[in-house]
Coordinates of C-alpha atoms in Angstrom, one line a residue:
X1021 CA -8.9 -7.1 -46.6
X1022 CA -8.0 -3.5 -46.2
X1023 CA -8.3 -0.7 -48.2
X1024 CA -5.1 -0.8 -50.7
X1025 CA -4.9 2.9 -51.7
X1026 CA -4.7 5.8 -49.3
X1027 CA -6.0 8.7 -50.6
X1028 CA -5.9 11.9 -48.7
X1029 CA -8.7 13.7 -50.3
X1030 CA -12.2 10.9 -50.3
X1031 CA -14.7 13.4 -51.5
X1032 CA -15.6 13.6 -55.4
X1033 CA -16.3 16.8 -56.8
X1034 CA -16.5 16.0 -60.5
X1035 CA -19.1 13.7 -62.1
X1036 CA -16.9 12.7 -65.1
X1037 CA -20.5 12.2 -67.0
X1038 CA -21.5 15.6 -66.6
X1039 CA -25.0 14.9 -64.9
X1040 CA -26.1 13.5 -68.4
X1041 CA -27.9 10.0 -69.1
X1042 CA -28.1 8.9 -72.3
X1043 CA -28.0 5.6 -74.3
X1044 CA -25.5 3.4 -73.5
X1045 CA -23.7 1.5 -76.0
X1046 CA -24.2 -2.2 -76.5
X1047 CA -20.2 -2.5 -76.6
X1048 CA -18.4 -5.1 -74.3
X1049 CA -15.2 -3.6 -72.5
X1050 CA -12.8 -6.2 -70.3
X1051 CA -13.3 -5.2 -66.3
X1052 CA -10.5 -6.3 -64.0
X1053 CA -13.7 -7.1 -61.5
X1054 CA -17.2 -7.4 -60.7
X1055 CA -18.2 -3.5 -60.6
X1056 CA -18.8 -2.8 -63.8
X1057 CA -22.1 -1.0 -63.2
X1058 CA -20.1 2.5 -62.9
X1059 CA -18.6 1.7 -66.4
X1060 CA -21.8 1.3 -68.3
X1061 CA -23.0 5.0 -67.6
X1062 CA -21.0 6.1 -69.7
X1063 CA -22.8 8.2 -72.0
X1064 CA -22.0 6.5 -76.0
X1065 CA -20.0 4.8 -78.3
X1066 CA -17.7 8.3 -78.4
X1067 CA -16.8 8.9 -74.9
X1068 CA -16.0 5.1 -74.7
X1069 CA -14.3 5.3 -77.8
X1070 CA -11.8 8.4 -76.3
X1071 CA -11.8 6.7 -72.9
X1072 CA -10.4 3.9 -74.7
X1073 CA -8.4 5.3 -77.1
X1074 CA -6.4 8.2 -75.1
X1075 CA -2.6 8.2 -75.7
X1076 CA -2.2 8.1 -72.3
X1077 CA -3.2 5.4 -69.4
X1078 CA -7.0 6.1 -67.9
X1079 CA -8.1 3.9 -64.9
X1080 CA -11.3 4.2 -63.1
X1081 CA -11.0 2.8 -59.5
X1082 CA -13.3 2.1 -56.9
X1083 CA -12.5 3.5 -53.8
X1084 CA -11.9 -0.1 -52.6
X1085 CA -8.9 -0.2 -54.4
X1086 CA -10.3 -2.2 -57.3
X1087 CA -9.9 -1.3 -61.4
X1088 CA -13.5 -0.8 -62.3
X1089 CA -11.7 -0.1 -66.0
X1090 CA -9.3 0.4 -68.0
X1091 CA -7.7 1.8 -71.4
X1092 CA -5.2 0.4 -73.4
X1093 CA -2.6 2.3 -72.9
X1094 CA -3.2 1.7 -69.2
X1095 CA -2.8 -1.9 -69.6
X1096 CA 0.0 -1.8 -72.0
X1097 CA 2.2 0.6 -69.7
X1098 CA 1.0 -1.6 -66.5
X1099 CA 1.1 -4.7 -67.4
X1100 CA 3.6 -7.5 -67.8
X1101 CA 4.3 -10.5 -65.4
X1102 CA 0.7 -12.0 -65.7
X1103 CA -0.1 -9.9 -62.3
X1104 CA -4.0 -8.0 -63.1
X1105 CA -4.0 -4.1 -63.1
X1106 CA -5.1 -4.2 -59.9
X1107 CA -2.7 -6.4 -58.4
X1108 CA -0.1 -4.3 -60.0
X1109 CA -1.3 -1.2 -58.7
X1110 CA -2.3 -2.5 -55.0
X1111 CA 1.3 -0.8 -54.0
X1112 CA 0.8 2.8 -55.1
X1113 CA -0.5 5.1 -52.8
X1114 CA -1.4 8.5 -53.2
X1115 CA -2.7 11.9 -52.0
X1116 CA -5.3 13.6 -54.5
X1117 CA -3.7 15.5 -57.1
X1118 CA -0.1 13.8 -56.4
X1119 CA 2.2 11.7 -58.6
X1120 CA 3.8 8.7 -58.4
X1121 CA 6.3 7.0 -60.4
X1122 CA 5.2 3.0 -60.9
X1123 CA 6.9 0.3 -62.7
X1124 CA 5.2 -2.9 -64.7
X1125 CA 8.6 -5.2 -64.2
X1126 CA 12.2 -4.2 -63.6
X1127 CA 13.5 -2.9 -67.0
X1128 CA 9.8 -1.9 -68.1
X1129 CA 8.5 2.0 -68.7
X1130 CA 8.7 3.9 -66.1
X1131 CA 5.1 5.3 -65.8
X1132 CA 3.7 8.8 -64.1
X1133 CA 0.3 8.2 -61.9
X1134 CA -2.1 10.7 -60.9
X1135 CA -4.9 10.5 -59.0
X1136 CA -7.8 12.8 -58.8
X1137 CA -11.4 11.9 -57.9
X1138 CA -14.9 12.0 -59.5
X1139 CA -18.0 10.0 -59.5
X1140 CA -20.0 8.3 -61.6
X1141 CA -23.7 7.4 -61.6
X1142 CA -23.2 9.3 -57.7
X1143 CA -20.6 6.6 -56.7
X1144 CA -17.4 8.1 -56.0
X1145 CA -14.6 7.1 -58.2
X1146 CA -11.0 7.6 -58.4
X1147 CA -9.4 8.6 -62.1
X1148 CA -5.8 7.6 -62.7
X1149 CA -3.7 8.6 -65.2
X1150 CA -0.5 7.2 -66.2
X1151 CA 1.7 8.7 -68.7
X1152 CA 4.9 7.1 -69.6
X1153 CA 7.9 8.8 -68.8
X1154 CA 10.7 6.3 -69.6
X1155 CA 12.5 8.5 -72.3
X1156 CA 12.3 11.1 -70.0
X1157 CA 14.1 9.4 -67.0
X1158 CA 16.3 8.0 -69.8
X1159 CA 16.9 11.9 -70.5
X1160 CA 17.8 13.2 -66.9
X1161 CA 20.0 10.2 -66.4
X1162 CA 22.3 10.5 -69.5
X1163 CA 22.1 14.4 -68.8
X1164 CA 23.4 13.5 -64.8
X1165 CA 26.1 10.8 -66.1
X1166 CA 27.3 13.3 -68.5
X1167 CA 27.4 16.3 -66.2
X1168 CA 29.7 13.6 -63.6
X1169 CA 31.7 13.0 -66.4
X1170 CA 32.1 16.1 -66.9
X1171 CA 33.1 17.2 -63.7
X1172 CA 35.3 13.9 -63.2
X1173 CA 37.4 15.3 -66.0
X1174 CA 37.8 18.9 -65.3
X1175 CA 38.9 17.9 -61.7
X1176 CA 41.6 15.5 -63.2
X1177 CA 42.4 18.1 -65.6
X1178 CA 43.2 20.5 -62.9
X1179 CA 45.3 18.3 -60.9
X1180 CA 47.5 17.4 -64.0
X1181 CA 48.1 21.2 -64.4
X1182 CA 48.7 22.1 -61.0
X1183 CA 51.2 19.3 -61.1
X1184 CA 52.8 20.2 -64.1
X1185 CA 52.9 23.4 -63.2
X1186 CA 54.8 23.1 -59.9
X1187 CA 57.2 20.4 -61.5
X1188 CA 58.0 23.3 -64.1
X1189 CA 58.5 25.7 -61.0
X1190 CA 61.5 24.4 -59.2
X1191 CA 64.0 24.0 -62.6
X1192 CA 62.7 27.5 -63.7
X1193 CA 64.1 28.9 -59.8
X1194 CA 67.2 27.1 -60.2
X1195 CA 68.0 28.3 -64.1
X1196 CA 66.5 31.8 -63.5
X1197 CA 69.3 31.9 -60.1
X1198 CA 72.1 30.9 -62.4
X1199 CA 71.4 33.4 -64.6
X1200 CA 70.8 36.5 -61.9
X1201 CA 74.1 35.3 -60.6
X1202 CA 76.0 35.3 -64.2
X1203 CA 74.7 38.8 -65.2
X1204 CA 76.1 40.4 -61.4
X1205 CA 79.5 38.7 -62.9
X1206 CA 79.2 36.3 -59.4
X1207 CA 80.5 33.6 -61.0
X1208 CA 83.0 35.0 -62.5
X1209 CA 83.6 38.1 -65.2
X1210 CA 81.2 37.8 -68.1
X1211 CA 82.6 38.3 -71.7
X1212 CA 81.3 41.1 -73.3
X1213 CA 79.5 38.9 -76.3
X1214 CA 77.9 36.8 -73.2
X1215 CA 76.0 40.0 -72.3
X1216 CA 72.8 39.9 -74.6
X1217 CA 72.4 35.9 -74.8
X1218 CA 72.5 36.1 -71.0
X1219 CA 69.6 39.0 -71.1
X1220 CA 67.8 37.5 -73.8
X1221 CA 67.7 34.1 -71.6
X1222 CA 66.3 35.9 -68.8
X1223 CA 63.5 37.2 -71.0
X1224 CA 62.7 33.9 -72.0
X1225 CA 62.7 32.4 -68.2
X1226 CA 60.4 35.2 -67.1
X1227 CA 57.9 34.4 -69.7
X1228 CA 58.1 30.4 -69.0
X1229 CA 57.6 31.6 -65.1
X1230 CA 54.3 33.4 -66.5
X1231 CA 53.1 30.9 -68.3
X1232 CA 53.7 28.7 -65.7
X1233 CA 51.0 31.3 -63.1
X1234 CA 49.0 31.0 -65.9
X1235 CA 49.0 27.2 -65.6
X1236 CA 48.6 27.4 -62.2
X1237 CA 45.8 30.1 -61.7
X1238 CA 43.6 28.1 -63.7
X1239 CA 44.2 24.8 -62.3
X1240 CA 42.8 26.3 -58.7
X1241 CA 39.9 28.4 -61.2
X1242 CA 39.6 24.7 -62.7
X1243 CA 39.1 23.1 -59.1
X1244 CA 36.9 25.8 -57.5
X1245 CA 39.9 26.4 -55.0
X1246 CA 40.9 30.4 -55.8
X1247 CA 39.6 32.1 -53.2
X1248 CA 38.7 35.9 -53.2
X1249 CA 39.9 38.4 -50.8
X1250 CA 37.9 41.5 -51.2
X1251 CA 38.4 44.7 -50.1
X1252 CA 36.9 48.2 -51.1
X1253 CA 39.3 50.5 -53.2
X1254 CA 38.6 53.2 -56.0
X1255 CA 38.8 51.9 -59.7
X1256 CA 40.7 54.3 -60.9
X1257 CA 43.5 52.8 -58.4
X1258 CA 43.4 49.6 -60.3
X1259 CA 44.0 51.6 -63.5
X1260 CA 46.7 53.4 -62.2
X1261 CA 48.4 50.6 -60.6
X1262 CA 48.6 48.2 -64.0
X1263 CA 50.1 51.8 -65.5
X1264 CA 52.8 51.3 -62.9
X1265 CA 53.6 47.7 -63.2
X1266 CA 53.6 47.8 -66.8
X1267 CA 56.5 50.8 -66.7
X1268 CA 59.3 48.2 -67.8
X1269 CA 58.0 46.4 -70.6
X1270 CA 56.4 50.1 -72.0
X1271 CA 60.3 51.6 -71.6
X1272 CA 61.9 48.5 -73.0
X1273 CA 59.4 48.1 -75.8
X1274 CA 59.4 52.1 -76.7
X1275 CA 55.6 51.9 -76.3
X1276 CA 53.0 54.8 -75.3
X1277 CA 50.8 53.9 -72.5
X1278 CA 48.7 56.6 -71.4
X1279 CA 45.6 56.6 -68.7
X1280 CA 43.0 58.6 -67.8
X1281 CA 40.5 57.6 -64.5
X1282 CA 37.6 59.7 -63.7
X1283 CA 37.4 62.7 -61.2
X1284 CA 34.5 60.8 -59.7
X1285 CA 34.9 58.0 -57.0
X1286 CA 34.3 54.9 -58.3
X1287 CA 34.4 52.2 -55.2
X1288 CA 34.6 48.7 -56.2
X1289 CA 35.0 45.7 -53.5
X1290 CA 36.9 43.2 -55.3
X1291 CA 40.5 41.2 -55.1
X1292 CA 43.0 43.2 -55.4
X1293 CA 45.7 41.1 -57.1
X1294 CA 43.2 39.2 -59.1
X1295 CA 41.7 42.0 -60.8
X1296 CA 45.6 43.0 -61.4
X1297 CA 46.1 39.8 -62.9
X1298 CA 43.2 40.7 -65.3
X1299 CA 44.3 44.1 -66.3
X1300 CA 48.3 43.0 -66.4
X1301 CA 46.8 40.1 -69.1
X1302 CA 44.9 42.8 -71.2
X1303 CA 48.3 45.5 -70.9
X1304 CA 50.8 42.1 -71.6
X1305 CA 48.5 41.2 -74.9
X1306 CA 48.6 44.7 -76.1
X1307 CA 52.2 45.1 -75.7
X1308 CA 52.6 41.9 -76.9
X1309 CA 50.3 41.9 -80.2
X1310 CA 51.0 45.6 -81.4
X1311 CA 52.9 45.9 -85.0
X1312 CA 55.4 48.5 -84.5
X1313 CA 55.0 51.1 -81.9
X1314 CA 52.5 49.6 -79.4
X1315 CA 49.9 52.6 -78.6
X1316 CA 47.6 51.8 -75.4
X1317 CA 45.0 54.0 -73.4
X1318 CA 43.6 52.6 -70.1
X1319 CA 40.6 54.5 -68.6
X1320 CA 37.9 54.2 -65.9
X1321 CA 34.5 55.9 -65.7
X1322 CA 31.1 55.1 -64.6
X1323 CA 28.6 53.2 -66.5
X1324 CA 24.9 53.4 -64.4
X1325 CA 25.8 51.4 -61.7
X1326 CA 29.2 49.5 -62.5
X1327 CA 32.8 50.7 -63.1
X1328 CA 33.9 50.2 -66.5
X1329 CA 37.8 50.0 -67.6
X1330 CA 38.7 49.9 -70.9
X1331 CA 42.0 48.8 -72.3
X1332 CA 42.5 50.4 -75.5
X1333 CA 45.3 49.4 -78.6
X1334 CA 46.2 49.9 -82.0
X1335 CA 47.4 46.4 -82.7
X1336 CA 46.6 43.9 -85.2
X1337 CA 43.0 43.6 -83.9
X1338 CA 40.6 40.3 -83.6
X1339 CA 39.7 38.0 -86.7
X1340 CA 36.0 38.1 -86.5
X1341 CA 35.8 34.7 -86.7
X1342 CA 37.9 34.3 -83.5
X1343 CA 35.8 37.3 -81.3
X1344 CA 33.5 34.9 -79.9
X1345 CA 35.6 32.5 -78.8
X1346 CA 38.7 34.4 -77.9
X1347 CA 38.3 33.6 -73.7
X1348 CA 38.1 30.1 -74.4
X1349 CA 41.3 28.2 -73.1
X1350 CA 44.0 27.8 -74.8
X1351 CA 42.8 29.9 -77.8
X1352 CA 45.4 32.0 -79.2
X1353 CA 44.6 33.8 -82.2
X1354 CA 45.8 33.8 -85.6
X1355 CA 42.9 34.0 -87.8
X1356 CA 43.2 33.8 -91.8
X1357 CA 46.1 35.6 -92.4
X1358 CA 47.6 36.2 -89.0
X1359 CA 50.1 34.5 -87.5
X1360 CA 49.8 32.5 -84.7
X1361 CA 50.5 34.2 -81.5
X1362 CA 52.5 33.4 -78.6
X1363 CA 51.8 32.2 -75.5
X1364 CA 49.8 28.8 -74.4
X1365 CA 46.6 30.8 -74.7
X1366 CA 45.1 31.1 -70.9
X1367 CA 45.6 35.0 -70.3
X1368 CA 42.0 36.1 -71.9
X1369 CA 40.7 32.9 -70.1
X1370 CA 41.9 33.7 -66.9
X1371 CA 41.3 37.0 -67.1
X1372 CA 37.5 36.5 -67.6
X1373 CA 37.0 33.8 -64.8
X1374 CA 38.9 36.3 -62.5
X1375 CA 36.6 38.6 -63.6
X1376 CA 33.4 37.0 -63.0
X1377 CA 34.9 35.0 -59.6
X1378 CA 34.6 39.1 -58.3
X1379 CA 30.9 39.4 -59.4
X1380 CA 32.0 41.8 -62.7
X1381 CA 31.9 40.8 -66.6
X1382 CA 34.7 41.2 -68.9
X1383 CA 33.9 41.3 -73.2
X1384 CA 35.7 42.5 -76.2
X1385 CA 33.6 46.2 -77.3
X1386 CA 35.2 46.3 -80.5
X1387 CA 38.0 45.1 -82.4
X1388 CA 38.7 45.5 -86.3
X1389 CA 41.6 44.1 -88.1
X1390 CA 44.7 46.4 -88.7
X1391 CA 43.0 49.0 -86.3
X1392 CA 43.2 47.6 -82.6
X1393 CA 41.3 46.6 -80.0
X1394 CA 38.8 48.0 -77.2
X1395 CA 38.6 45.1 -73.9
X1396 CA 35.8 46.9 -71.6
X1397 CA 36.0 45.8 -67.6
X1398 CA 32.8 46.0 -65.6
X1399 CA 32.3 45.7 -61.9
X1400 CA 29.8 46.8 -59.8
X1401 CA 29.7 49.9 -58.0
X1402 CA 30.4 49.4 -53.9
X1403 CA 27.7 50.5 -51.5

């Protein structure tokens, strides 16, 4: 018969006694075969005793392939379907100082076996030990089922939005074209108490079409499907732009919206329209959120390496309770005391995943209650 392990390394360079003889022990251990000559040098009752008594599986084996001895644990984690420990273990091979993963029975503990090899009494030897890693496996496969899970249901989650979210689309178009064509008096001359219903309606479409993006951007964030189209352009261009966009809603709301961007260039290769959709989100909450008058500053500077923008209010501020979770989706304020705000809650969200798809980080600085809020922008510096 051949040899039924295949180690790669054959040459001992331990002597697991040490060198020492001393008296052996008058003790009868159970041997799997006829070499039991190795076992008896063994020096005492005490190194028997901790051979035998490890926590985890020990098993001296001649470099035939046969168990010369073994420990408890060893023949509790190997054992099982009246096969002998060396039966069991005739299939494992290994490479000095390698692992592999063996198995008593189907259903049984999953065990780790090293090899490494020694001598005793000048005879080289080979030391396994098998530790049990059942719970272990147990762990990583739970952990893998519930990351698929996981990912099963953000994927269906993001096709339910993005089809909800075109369904919403096409009766928007239609209402919001009815509408245009009422207010131009194209269907017909309006009545004078028409006039503000028929503006206030608008309003209210625009918002739903928003909401709707919103819906929509995160579905593709949701499937990993947004892609980025960078190109280089100064920071303080983003700031200015978002000033510019947000010109209606400032006139229409009476608001003071001021910015300030830094002499220095600040080049930043990112998405253009993306990182609008971020700022627009922080300008829209502010306009949005502020009691009163709404007061806003937006400015750009450098911070070591990275462009920061800041979006600045005096609005009601951030419940502390709600500042650490105020970019989770479909959060939407209204700590103790506040009302609850509008919206379906995805703007912060968005705006952070945006943020982070274009290699930057987006946080609340500071907020207090009554006094407003201070949403920083960072993104590194280009080149």
């Amino acid at each position: 018969m051949g040899v039924p392990f295949r180690f790669m390394s054959g040459r001992a360079e331990t002597d697991l006694t040490g060198g020492r003889r001393g008296s052996r022990s008058g003790i009868s251990l159970p041997v799997q075969s006829g070499r039991a000559r190795q076992w008896d040098l063994f020096d005492g009752d005490a190194l028997r005793a901790l051979f035998e008594n490890a926590p985890d599986g020990l098993v001296i084996l001649s470099t035939g392939g046969d168990v010369i001895h073994s420990n408890r644990a060893a023949r509790r984690l190997l054992g099982g379907s009246g096969l002998s420990l060396t039966e069991r273990l005739r299939g494992i091979q290994l490479a000095a100082g390698s692992s592999q993963t063996a198995q008593a029975e189907p259903g049984g503990a999953a065990c780790e076996v090293r090899a490494a090899p020694t001598s005793i009494g000048g005879e080289n030897v080979w030391l396994l030990s098998v530790h049990d890693v059942t719970a272990l496996r147990r762990t990583e496969q739970e952990r893998e089922t519930g990351r698929q899970e996981a990912l099963d249901a953000s994927r269906l989650k993001g096709e339910i939005l993005n089809l909800v979210a075109h369904e919403f689309r096409s009766p928007l178009s239609v209402i919001g074209g009815y509408l245009s064509m009422m207010a131009e008096g194209q269907l017909g001359e309006v009545p004078p108490m028409w006039a503000l219903p028929i503006e206030r309606t608008q309003q209210k479409v625009e918002e739903l079409k928003g909401m709707v993006n919103d819906v929509l951007t995160a579905a593709r964030l949701e499937s990993g499907r947004l892609q980025v189209n960078r190109q280089n352009l100064d920071a303080g261009l983003l700031v200015k732009l978002a000033a510019e966009r947000a010109k209606g809603r400032v006139a229409l709301l009476e608001a003071d919206l001021q910015y300030d961007v830094s002499d220095e260039a600040l080049p930043v290769n990112v998405d253009t329209h993306q990182l609008g959709i971020v700022l627009d989100n922080l300008v829209n909450n502010a306009l949005n959120y502020s009691e009163g008058k709404p007061e806003l500053r937006l400015t750009s500077r450098r911070a070591g390496d990275e462009a920061e923008i800041s979006v600045c209010d005096h609005g009601p501020g951030v419940a502390s309770e709600l500042q650490e979770t105020i970019f989770e989706r479909f959060q939407r304020g209204g700590g103790q005391g506040e009302p609850r705000r509008r919206g379906i809650g995805l703007g912060l969200a968005i705006a952070r995943d945006l943020t982070e798809l274009n290699g930057g980080k987006l946080c609340l600085a500071w907020s207090e209650l009554g006094r407003g809020s201070r949403f920083t922008l960072r993104l590194p510096l280009a080149g």
